[in-house]
Amino acid sequence: MSELQQYKCPCCDGSIEFDTKLQKMKCPYCGTDFEVETLKEYDNILKNESDEEKMEWNTSDACEWQEDEKTSIRSYVCKSCGGEIMTDLTTAATECPYCGDAVVMMDRFSGDLRPDLVIPFKLDKKAAIEALSKHLSGKKLLPKTFKSKNHLDEIKGIYVPFWVFDTGAKASIRYKATRVRAWSDSRYHYTETSHYSVGRGGSVSFEHIPVDGSTKFDDAMMESLEPFDFSQAVDFQTAYLSGFFADKYDVSSADSTPRINERVKKSTEDAFASTVSGYNSVIPVHSNINLENNSVKYALYPVWILNTTWNGQKYTFAMNGQTGKFVGDLPVDSGAYFRWLALISAIGTAGAIAVFALGRAMGFI
């Protein structure tokens, strides 16, 4: 069996968890709370503990795991009830399916797997449920039965692994630009187009750019939850994970560099393009960007995941566990949608723009 850590209350021996409101460890049984810092020494003691027990069974008559299954599954024993906890290779914190106690898989945080930082949860499960209700309200194109018959299957707080990049970008970008001047006399209308080559060069700094380090989570959804307030990140301690789920990365920092390069390149080009003004048209023709002073850290960010079912289809929503930002796609009432399109077609382009703006303001779209 692999190494498992559970935090026990020294007063009543109950399983203690991280409390988002107190920002402390709290025992749900006797109500005693503890500063996270006081658990650091305890955490170090637990890391040095060894389990010399040898528990063997005669499994000659049992089915054996296939080789691919052996490499993708880990087994743990709950220290509270003795139940066996089976997880995949990326699960780093969960709960015992038998007694419900919070458990942390310590081998997920050894050596290079140990995160540098963690942003603790600020918002609890109740806040996530309230955010879902608010997300559903006021959506006029939402099917009427979705809110009443949408079944909340699962809600869990997960520490999602992120790679956090710092870098400087030294860039040189060239644009083709035009200025157009028009005038007329009694006989002709004239148009003069002047062409320019415009260059921009300089440096831009980027700090704390996050990239999702897990294949379990949709990258677009995780990016939609940004920004996270990195100033509230603290040195990693496993105590923050108690009472929540957590994953370790399965996408390395090296494999994340194409995505971070894409984000840095676009942000740099947008920043430089915003300085080119006073022209009728501006087209980039050459871009050269070099990164310097790079650094990367491994961090865990707090996310509430809510899975719901409606009409046999699964819908996933997510909430930033620090700021409360909520994202997730919703179904559309096809009848209401086509009536909306018919209205836009009937009133023409100018009227459609006004109706579109009104519809957005009123929550139709």
Tab-separated table of C-alpha atoms in Angstrom:
chain	number	residue	atom	x	y	z
A	1	MET	CA	0.000	0.000	0.000
A	2	SER	CA	1.142	3.586	-0.678
A	3	GLU	CA	1.618	6.306	1.919
A	4	LEU	CA	-1.466	8.163	3.101
A	5	GLN	CA	-1.772	11.156	5.404
A	6	GLN	CA	-4.769	12.137	7.511
A	7	TYR	CA	-4.812	15.014	9.977
A	8	LYS	CA	-6.272	14.016	13.337
A	9	CYS	CA	-7.561	16.340	16.045
A	10	PRO	CA	-5.343	15.992	19.154
A	11	CYS	CA	-8.410	16.683	21.311
A	12	CYS	CA	-10.907	14.115	20.043
A	13	ASP	CA	-8.994	12.216	17.316
A	14	GLY	CA	-11.514	13.324	14.686
A	15	SER	CA	-10.453	14.040	11.122
A	16	ILE	CA	-9.693	17.777	10.764
A	17	GLU	CA	-10.087	19.797	7.574
A	18	PHE	CA	-9.188	23.236	6.216
A	19	ASP	CA	-11.955	25.766	6.979
A	20	THR	CA	-12.384	28.346	4.179
A	21	LYS	CA	-13.949	30.987	6.442
A	22	LEU	CA	-11.488	30.745	9.332
A	23	GLN	CA	-8.535	30.045	7.017
A	24	LYS	CA	-7.480	27.543	9.683
A	25	MET	CA	-7.661	23.815	10.258
A	26	LYS	CA	-10.842	22.960	12.177
A	27	CYS	CA	-12.224	19.784	13.730
A	28	PRO	CA	-15.887	19.346	12.674
A	29	TYR	CA	-16.518	17.137	15.716
A	30	CYS	CA	-15.309	19.143	18.740
A	31	GLY	CA	-14.957	22.549	17.061
A	32	THR	CA	-11.268	23.058	17.917
A	33	ASP	CA	-9.298	25.071	15.337
A	34	PHE	CA	-5.581	25.153	14.615
A	35	GLU	CA	-3.289	27.529	12.739
A	36	VAL	CA	-1.903	25.973	9.558
A	37	GLU	CA	1.595	27.029	10.570
A	38	THR	CA	1.413	24.890	13.717
A	39	LEU	CA	0.974	21.805	11.554
A	40	LYS	CA	4.244	22.258	9.658
A	41	GLU	CA	6.305	20.475	12.302
A	42	TYR	CA	3.619	17.818	12.575
A	43	ASP	CA	3.708	17.435	8.805
A	44	ASN	CA	7.493	16.866	8.887
A	45	ILE	CA	7.123	14.249	11.645
A	46	LEU	CA	4.535	12.355	9.616
A	47	LYS	CA	6.790	12.354	6.566
A	48	ASN	CA	9.495	10.609	8.558
A	49	GLU	CA	7.182	7.968	9.950
A	50	SER	CA	7.447	4.497	8.475
A	51	ASP	CA	4.898	1.736	8.368
A	52	GLU	CA	6.535	-1.639	8.978
A	53	GLU	CA	3.319	-3.637	8.786
A	54	LYS	CA	3.316	-6.469	6.333
A	55	MET	CA	-0.151	-7.559	5.225
A	56	GLU	CA	-0.201	-10.387	2.704
A	57	TRP	CA	-3.074	-12.413	1.363
A	58	ASN	CA	-3.305	-15.622	-0.599
A	59	THR	CA	-4.603	-14.346	-3.920
A	60	SER	CA	-3.914	-17.437	-6.003
A	61	ASP	CA	-7.627	-17.869	-6.660
A	62	ALA	CA	-8.295	-14.187	-7.295
A	63	CYS	CA	-8.233	-12.347	-10.588
A	64	GLU	CA	-5.051	-10.382	-11.089
A	65	TRP	CA	-4.650	-6.837	-12.371
A	66	GLN	CA	-3.462	-6.466	-15.932
A	67	GLU	CA	-0.087	-4.776	-16.384
A	68	ASP	CA	-1.606	-1.528	-17.723
A	69	GLU	CA	-4.009	-1.452	-14.773
A	70	LYS	CA	-1.172	-1.941	-12.281
A	71	THR	CA	0.634	1.104	-13.612
A	72	SER	CA	-2.443	3.368	-13.536
A	73	ILE	CA	-3.938	2.552	-10.108
A	74	ARG	CA	-2.696	3.089	-6.560
A	75	SER	CA	-4.099	1.552	-3.385
A	76	TYR	CA	-4.189	3.141	0.075
A	77	VAL	CA	-5.512	2.084	3.474
A	78	CYS	CA	-7.611	4.546	5.479
A	79	LYS	CA	-6.072	5.017	8.931
A	80	SER	CA	-9.483	5.736	10.449
A	81	CYS	CA	-11.532	2.737	9.329
A	82	GLY	CA	-9.068	0.463	7.510
A	83	GLY	CA	-10.970	0.714	4.220
A	84	GLU	CA	-9.066	0.430	0.957
A	85	ILE	CA	-8.967	3.558	-1.192
A	86	MET	CA	-8.286	3.058	-4.894
A	87	THR	CA	-7.181	6.078	-6.942
A	88	ASP	CA	-5.659	6.858	-10.296
A	89	LEU	CA	-2.132	8.207	-10.630
A	90	THR	CA	-3.093	11.893	-10.508
A	91	THR	CA	-5.422	11.953	-7.476
A	92	ALA	CA	-3.569	13.712	-4.661
A	93	ALA	CA	-6.302	14.363	-2.078
A	94	THR	CA	-9.736	12.799	-1.700
A	95	GLU	CA	-12.011	11.247	0.935
A	96	CYS	CA	-12.429	7.702	2.174
A	97	PRO	CA	-15.488	6.170	0.451
A	98	TYR	CA	-16.283	4.207	3.625
A	99	CYS	CA	-15.985	6.682	6.514
A	100	GLY	CA	-15.785	9.980	4.613
A	101	ASP	CA	-12.577	11.168	6.287
A	102	ALA	CA	-10.342	13.507	4.303
A	103	VAL	CA	-7.096	11.887	3.116
A	104	VAL	CA	-3.958	13.174	1.386
A	105	MET	CA	-1.733	10.932	-0.763
A	106	MET	CA	1.729	11.965	0.417
A	107	ASP	CA	3.609	10.187	-2.363
A	108	ARG	CA	1.970	12.585	-4.837
A	109	PHE	CA	3.984	15.421	-3.288
A	110	SER	CA	7.467	13.947	-3.000
A	111	GLY	CA	10.526	15.243	-4.813
A	112	ASP	CA	9.762	17.086	-8.045
A	113	LEU	CA	6.035	16.441	-7.565
A	114	ARG	CA	5.822	18.766	-4.553
A	115	PRO	CA	4.064	22.069	-5.405
A	116	ASP	CA	5.835	25.322	-4.635
A	117	LEU	CA	2.684	27.257	-3.757
A	118	VAL	CA	-1.024	26.901	-3.064
A	119	ILE	CA	-3.883	29.413	-3.121
A	120	PRO	CA	-6.250	28.308	-0.332
A	121	PHE	CA	-9.995	28.098	-0.882
A	122	LYS	CA	-11.812	31.261	0.218
A	123	LEU	CA	-15.350	30.168	-0.728
A	124	ASP	CA	-17.205	27.086	0.486
A	125	LYS	CA	-19.644	24.630	-1.095
A	126	LYS	CA	-22.681	26.751	-0.184
A	127	ALA	CA	-21.229	29.694	-2.124
A	128	ALA	CA	-20.727	27.460	-5.173
A	129	ILE	CA	-24.369	26.279	-5.091
A	130	GLU	CA	-25.595	29.871	-4.749
A	131	ALA	CA	-23.389	30.900	-7.691
A	132	LEU	CA	-24.947	28.170	-9.842
A	133	SER	CA	-28.447	29.437	-9.015
A	134	LYS	CA	-27.396	32.991	-9.894
A	135	HIS	CA	-25.808	31.746	-13.132
A	136	LEU	CA	-29.132	30.184	-14.184
A	137	SER	CA	-31.310	33.170	-13.312
A	138	GLY	CA	-32.258	35.778	-15.899
A	139	LYS	CA	-31.341	33.654	-18.933
A	140	LYS	CA	-34.354	34.124	-21.227
A	141	LEU	CA	-33.163	31.587	-23.817
A	142	LEU	CA	-32.674	28.906	-21.159
A	143	PRO	CA	-35.289	26.095	-21.405
A	144	LYS	CA	-37.923	26.699	-18.735
A	145	THR	CA	-37.537	23.244	-17.223
A	146	PHE	CA	-33.739	23.368	-16.965
A	147	LYS	CA	-33.647	25.272	-13.689
A	148	SER	CA	-36.347	23.171	-12.015
A	149	LYS	CA	-35.388	19.753	-13.387
A	150	ASN	CA	-31.627	20.195	-13.627
A	151	HIS	CA	-30.206	17.608	-11.217
A	152	LEU	CA	-27.023	18.442	-9.296
A	153	ASP	CA	-25.083	15.170	-9.439
A	154	GLU	CA	-21.819	16.186	-7.849
A	155	ILE	CA	-20.066	19.180	-6.338
A	156	LYS	CA	-16.511	19.095	-5.098
A	157	GLY	CA	-13.698	21.463	-4.311
A	158	ILE	CA	-10.572	20.543	-6.234
A	159	TYR	CA	-7.053	21.914	-6.089
A	160	VAL	CA	-6.146	21.997	-9.772
A	161	PRO	CA	-2.435	21.815	-10.696
A	162	PHE	CA	-1.135	24.841	-12.593
A	163	TRP	CA	2.228	25.826	-13.963
A	164	VAL	CA	2.817	29.516	-13.249
A	165	PHE	CA	5.206	31.278	-15.615
A	166	ASP	CA	7.160	34.536	-15.283
A	167	THR	CA	8.991	35.918	-18.288
A	168	GLY	CA	10.120	38.980	-20.167
A	169	ALA	CA	9.387	39.396	-23.875
A	170	LYS	CA	11.712	41.442	-26.067
A	171	ALA	CA	9.884	42.149	-29.306
A	172	SER	CA	10.319	43.826	-32.668
A	173	ILE	CA	7.185	44.126	-34.807
A	174	ARG	CA	6.643	45.774	-38.198
A	175	TYR	CA	3.302	46.849	-39.665
A	176	LYS	CA	1.960	48.041	-43.017
A	177	ALA	CA	-0.268	51.040	-42.436
A	178	THR	CA	-2.278	53.395	-44.610
A	179	ARG	CA	-3.789	56.845	-44.342
A	180	VAL	CA	-6.603	57.792	-46.697
A	181	ARG	CA	-7.498	61.390	-47.610
A	182	ALA	CA	-10.512	62.248	-49.734
A	183	TRP	CA	-11.687	65.534	-51.270
A	184	SER	CA	-13.586	66.777	-54.287
A	185	ASP	CA	-14.014	69.768	-56.571
A	186	SER	CA	-16.730	70.736	-59.007
A	187	ARG	CA	-15.718	68.011	-61.434
A	188	TYR	CA	-14.125	65.094	-59.561
A	189	HIS	CA	-13.881	63.190	-56.296
A	190	TYR	CA	-10.314	62.423	-55.259
A	191	THR	CA	-8.852	59.767	-52.963
A	192	GLU	CA	-5.233	59.717	-51.851
A	193	THR	CA	-3.831	56.660	-50.085
A	194	SER	CA	-0.468	56.952	-48.362
A	195	HIS	CA	1.408	53.795	-47.359
A	196	TYR	CA	3.702	53.555	-44.356
A	197	SER	CA	6.043	51.037	-42.787
A	198	VAL	CA	5.633	51.300	-39.020
A	199	GLY	CA	7.991	49.640	-36.554
A	200	ARG	CA	7.660	48.993	-32.853
A	201	GLY	CA	10.271	47.550	-30.508
A	202	GLY	CA	10.631	47.110	-26.779
A	203	SER	CA	10.158	44.805	-23.829
A	204	VAL	CA	7.133	43.580	-21.894
A	205	SER	CA	7.157	41.721	-18.578
A	206	PHE	CA	4.700	38.990	-17.605
A	207	GLU	CA	4.137	37.618	-14.108
A	208	HIS	CA	2.184	34.634	-12.805
A	209	ILE	CA	0.691	33.416	-16.092
A	210	PRO	CA	-1.126	30.168	-15.234
A	211	VAL	CA	-1.404	27.117	-17.479
A	212	ASP	CA	-3.553	24.144	-16.474
A	213	GLY	CA	-1.291	21.171	-15.787
A	214	SER	CA	-3.981	18.459	-15.824
A	215	THR	CA	-5.636	16.714	-18.751
A	216	LYS	CA	-8.722	16.103	-16.589
A	217	PHE	CA	-9.851	19.703	-16.872
A	218	ASP	CA	-10.836	21.651	-19.962
A	219	ASP	CA	-8.149	24.278	-20.638
A	220	ALA	CA	-10.641	26.832	-21.973
A	221	MET	CA	-12.803	26.492	-18.848
A	222	MET	CA	-9.803	26.844	-16.529
A	223	GLU	CA	-8.612	29.961	-18.385
A	224	SER	CA	-12.126	31.408	-18.144
A	225	LEU	CA	-11.823	31.270	-14.340
A	226	GLU	CA	-8.878	33.672	-14.376
A	227	PRO	CA	-7.649	35.828	-12.838
A	228	PHE	CA	-6.531	34.293	-9.561
A	229	ASP	CA	-5.027	36.670	-6.990
A	230	PHE	CA	-1.481	35.363	-6.820
A	231	SER	CA	-0.643	37.709	-3.938
A	232	GLN	CA	-2.642	35.342	-1.701
A	233	ALA	CA	-0.548	32.301	-2.633
A	234	VAL	CA	1.285	30.692	0.294
A	235	ASP	CA	4.024	28.101	0.629
A	236	PHE	CA	2.597	24.652	0.010
A	237	GLN	CA	1.511	22.580	3.000
A	238	THR	CA	-0.567	19.422	2.687
A	239	ALA	CA	-2.823	20.695	5.484
A	240	TYR	CA	-4.545	23.037	3.022
A	241	LEU	CA	-5.716	20.011	1.021
A	242	SER	CA	-7.528	18.311	3.897
A	243	GLY	CA	-11.259	18.259	3.196
A	244	PHE	CA	-10.822	18.875	-0.539
A	245	PHE	CA	-9.862	16.905	-3.607
A	246	ALA	CA	-6.569	17.511	-5.368
A	247	ASP	CA	-4.784	16.356	-8.498
A	248	LYS	CA	-1.121	16.309	-9.374
A	249	TYR	CA	-0.010	17.418	-12.797
A	250	ASP	CA	0.071	14.993	-15.710
A	251	VAL	CA	1.178	17.649	-18.196
A	252	SER	CA	4.778	18.698	-17.544
A	253	SER	CA	5.982	22.298	-17.563
A	254	ALA	CA	7.912	21.524	-20.755
A	255	ASP	CA	4.768	20.251	-22.468
A	256	SER	CA	2.955	23.419	-21.320
A	257	THR	CA	5.377	25.785	-23.059
A	258	PRO	CA	3.560	25.826	-26.447
A	259	ARG	CA	0.441	27.154	-24.718
A	260	ILE	CA	2.331	29.725	-22.652
A	261	ASN	CA	4.259	30.868	-25.733
A	262	GLU	CA	0.987	31.324	-27.578
A	263	ARG	CA	-0.452	33.435	-24.743
A	264	VAL	CA	2.683	35.558	-24.373
A	265	LYS	CA	2.973	36.104	-28.132
A	266	LYS	CA	-0.656	37.230	-28.480
A	267	SER	CA	-0.504	39.509	-25.434
A	268	THR	CA	2.747	41.081	-26.627
A	269	GLU	CA	1.452	41.663	-30.151
A	270	ASP	CA	-1.805	43.136	-28.808
A	271	ALA	CA	0.100	45.475	-26.486
A	272	PHE	CA	2.340	46.750	-29.293
A	273	ALA	CA	-0.537	47.050	-31.778
A	274	SER	CA	-2.415	49.304	-29.352
A	275	THR	CA	0.379	51.904	-29.749
A	276	VAL	CA	-0.065	52.163	-33.522
A	277	SER	CA	-2.782	54.775	-33.980
A	278	GLY	CA	-3.738	57.491	-36.433
A	279	TYR	CA	-3.976	55.213	-39.465
A	280	ASN	CA	-6.931	53.957	-41.477
A	281	SER	CA	-5.549	50.426	-41.611
A	282	VAL	CA	-2.793	48.575	-39.803
A	283	ILE	CA	-1.600	45.088	-40.784
A	284	PRO	CA	1.255	43.268	-38.998
A	285	VAL	CA	3.759	41.842	-41.478
A	286	HIS	CA	6.650	40.717	-39.286
A	287	SER	CA	6.923	39.765	-35.628
A	288	ASN	CA	10.007	38.672	-33.715
A	289	ILE	CA	9.632	37.870	-30.014
A	290	ASN	CA	12.378	36.557	-27.735
A	291	LEU	CA	11.773	35.449	-24.162
A	292	GLU	CA	14.248	36.190	-21.386
A	293	ASN	CA	14.564	35.717	-17.623
A	294	ASN	CA	12.137	32.788	-17.611
A	295	SER	CA	10.982	31.015	-14.463
A	296	VAL	CA	8.218	28.544	-13.651
A	297	LYS	CA	6.572	27.412	-10.427
A	298	TYR	CA	4.224	24.553	-9.624
A	299	ALA	CA	1.062	25.723	-7.833
A	300	LEU	CA	-2.359	24.421	-6.817
A	301	TYR	CA	-5.368	26.670	-7.506
A	302	PRO	CA	-8.819	26.278	-5.861
A	303	VAL	CA	-11.742	25.358	-8.138
A	304	TRP	CA	-15.280	24.190	-7.368
A	305	ILE	CA	-16.580	21.730	-9.983
A	306	LEU	CA	-20.350	21.186	-10.299
A	307	ASN	CA	-21.702	18.392	-12.502
A	308	THR	CA	-25.393	18.415	-13.383
A	309	THR	CA	-27.708	16.342	-15.577
A	310	TRP	CA	-30.679	17.484	-17.657
A	311	ASN	CA	-32.494	15.454	-20.330
A	312	GLY	CA	-29.839	12.747	-20.063
A	313	GLN	CA	-27.011	15.150	-20.878
A	314	LYS	CA	-24.178	16.143	-18.530
A	315	TYR	CA	-23.338	19.804	-17.916
A	316	THR	CA	-20.204	20.894	-16.079
A	317	PHE	CA	-19.791	24.230	-14.323
A	318	ALA	CA	-16.799	25.635	-12.475
A	319	MET	CA	-16.251	28.377	-9.919
A	320	ASN	CA	-13.030	30.078	-8.913
A	321	GLY	CA	-12.730	29.025	-5.262
A	322	GLN	CA	-10.928	32.264	-4.419
A	323	THR	CA	-12.835	35.003	-6.294
A	324	GLY	CA	-16.218	33.380	-7.026
A	325	LYS	CA	-16.040	33.811	-10.798
A	326	PHE	CA	-18.445	31.256	-12.315
A	327	VAL	CA	-18.406	29.699	-15.795
A	328	GLY	CA	-20.275	26.978	-17.681
A	329	ASP	CA	-22.265	26.461	-20.878
A	330	LEU	CA	-26.061	26.309	-20.806
A	331	PRO	CA	-28.605	24.713	-23.170
A	332	VAL	CA	-30.707	26.963	-25.393
A	333	ASP	CA	-34.470	26.769	-25.916
A	334	SER	CA	-34.532	26.229	-29.696
A	335	GLY	CA	-38.039	27.674	-30.018
A	336	ALA	CA	-37.102	30.888	-28.235
A	337	TYR	CA	-33.872	31.069	-30.214
A	338	PHE	CA	-35.555	30.877	-33.611
A	339	ARG	CA	-38.207	33.391	-32.571
A	340	TRP	CA	-35.358	35.707	-31.654
A	341	LEU	CA	-33.704	35.182	-35.056
A	342	ALA	CA	-37.015	35.810	-36.817
A	343	LEU	CA	-37.384	39.094	-34.940
A	344	ILE	CA	-33.887	40.188	-35.955
A	345	SER	CA	-34.532	39.270	-39.623
A	346	ALA	CA	-37.791	41.194	-39.634
A	347	ILE	CA	-36.401	44.464	-38.308
A	348	GLY	CA	-33.258	44.589	-40.468
A	349	THR	CA	-29.611	45.214	-39.679
A	350	ALA	CA	-29.870	48.582	-37.903
A	351	GLY	CA	-32.739	47.437	-35.741
A	352	ALA	CA	-31.017	44.099	-35.071
A	353	ILE	CA	-28.029	45.885	-33.552
A	354	ALA	CA	-30.302	47.797	-31.198
A	355	VAL	CA	-32.295	44.669	-30.288
A	356	PHE	CA	-29.095	42.701	-29.736
A	357	ALA	CA	-27.834	45.342	-27.307
A	358	LEU	CA	-31.202	45.414	-25.544
A	359	GLY	CA	-31.321	41.620	-25.375
A	360	ARG	CA	-27.867	41.465	-23.812
A	361	ALA	CA	-28.823	44.109	-21.262
A	362	MET	CA	-32.010	42.223	-20.350
A	363	GLY	CA	-30.296	38.834	-20.132
A	364	PHE	CA	-31.740	37.232	-23.267
A	365	ILE	CA	-28.260	36.524	-24.611
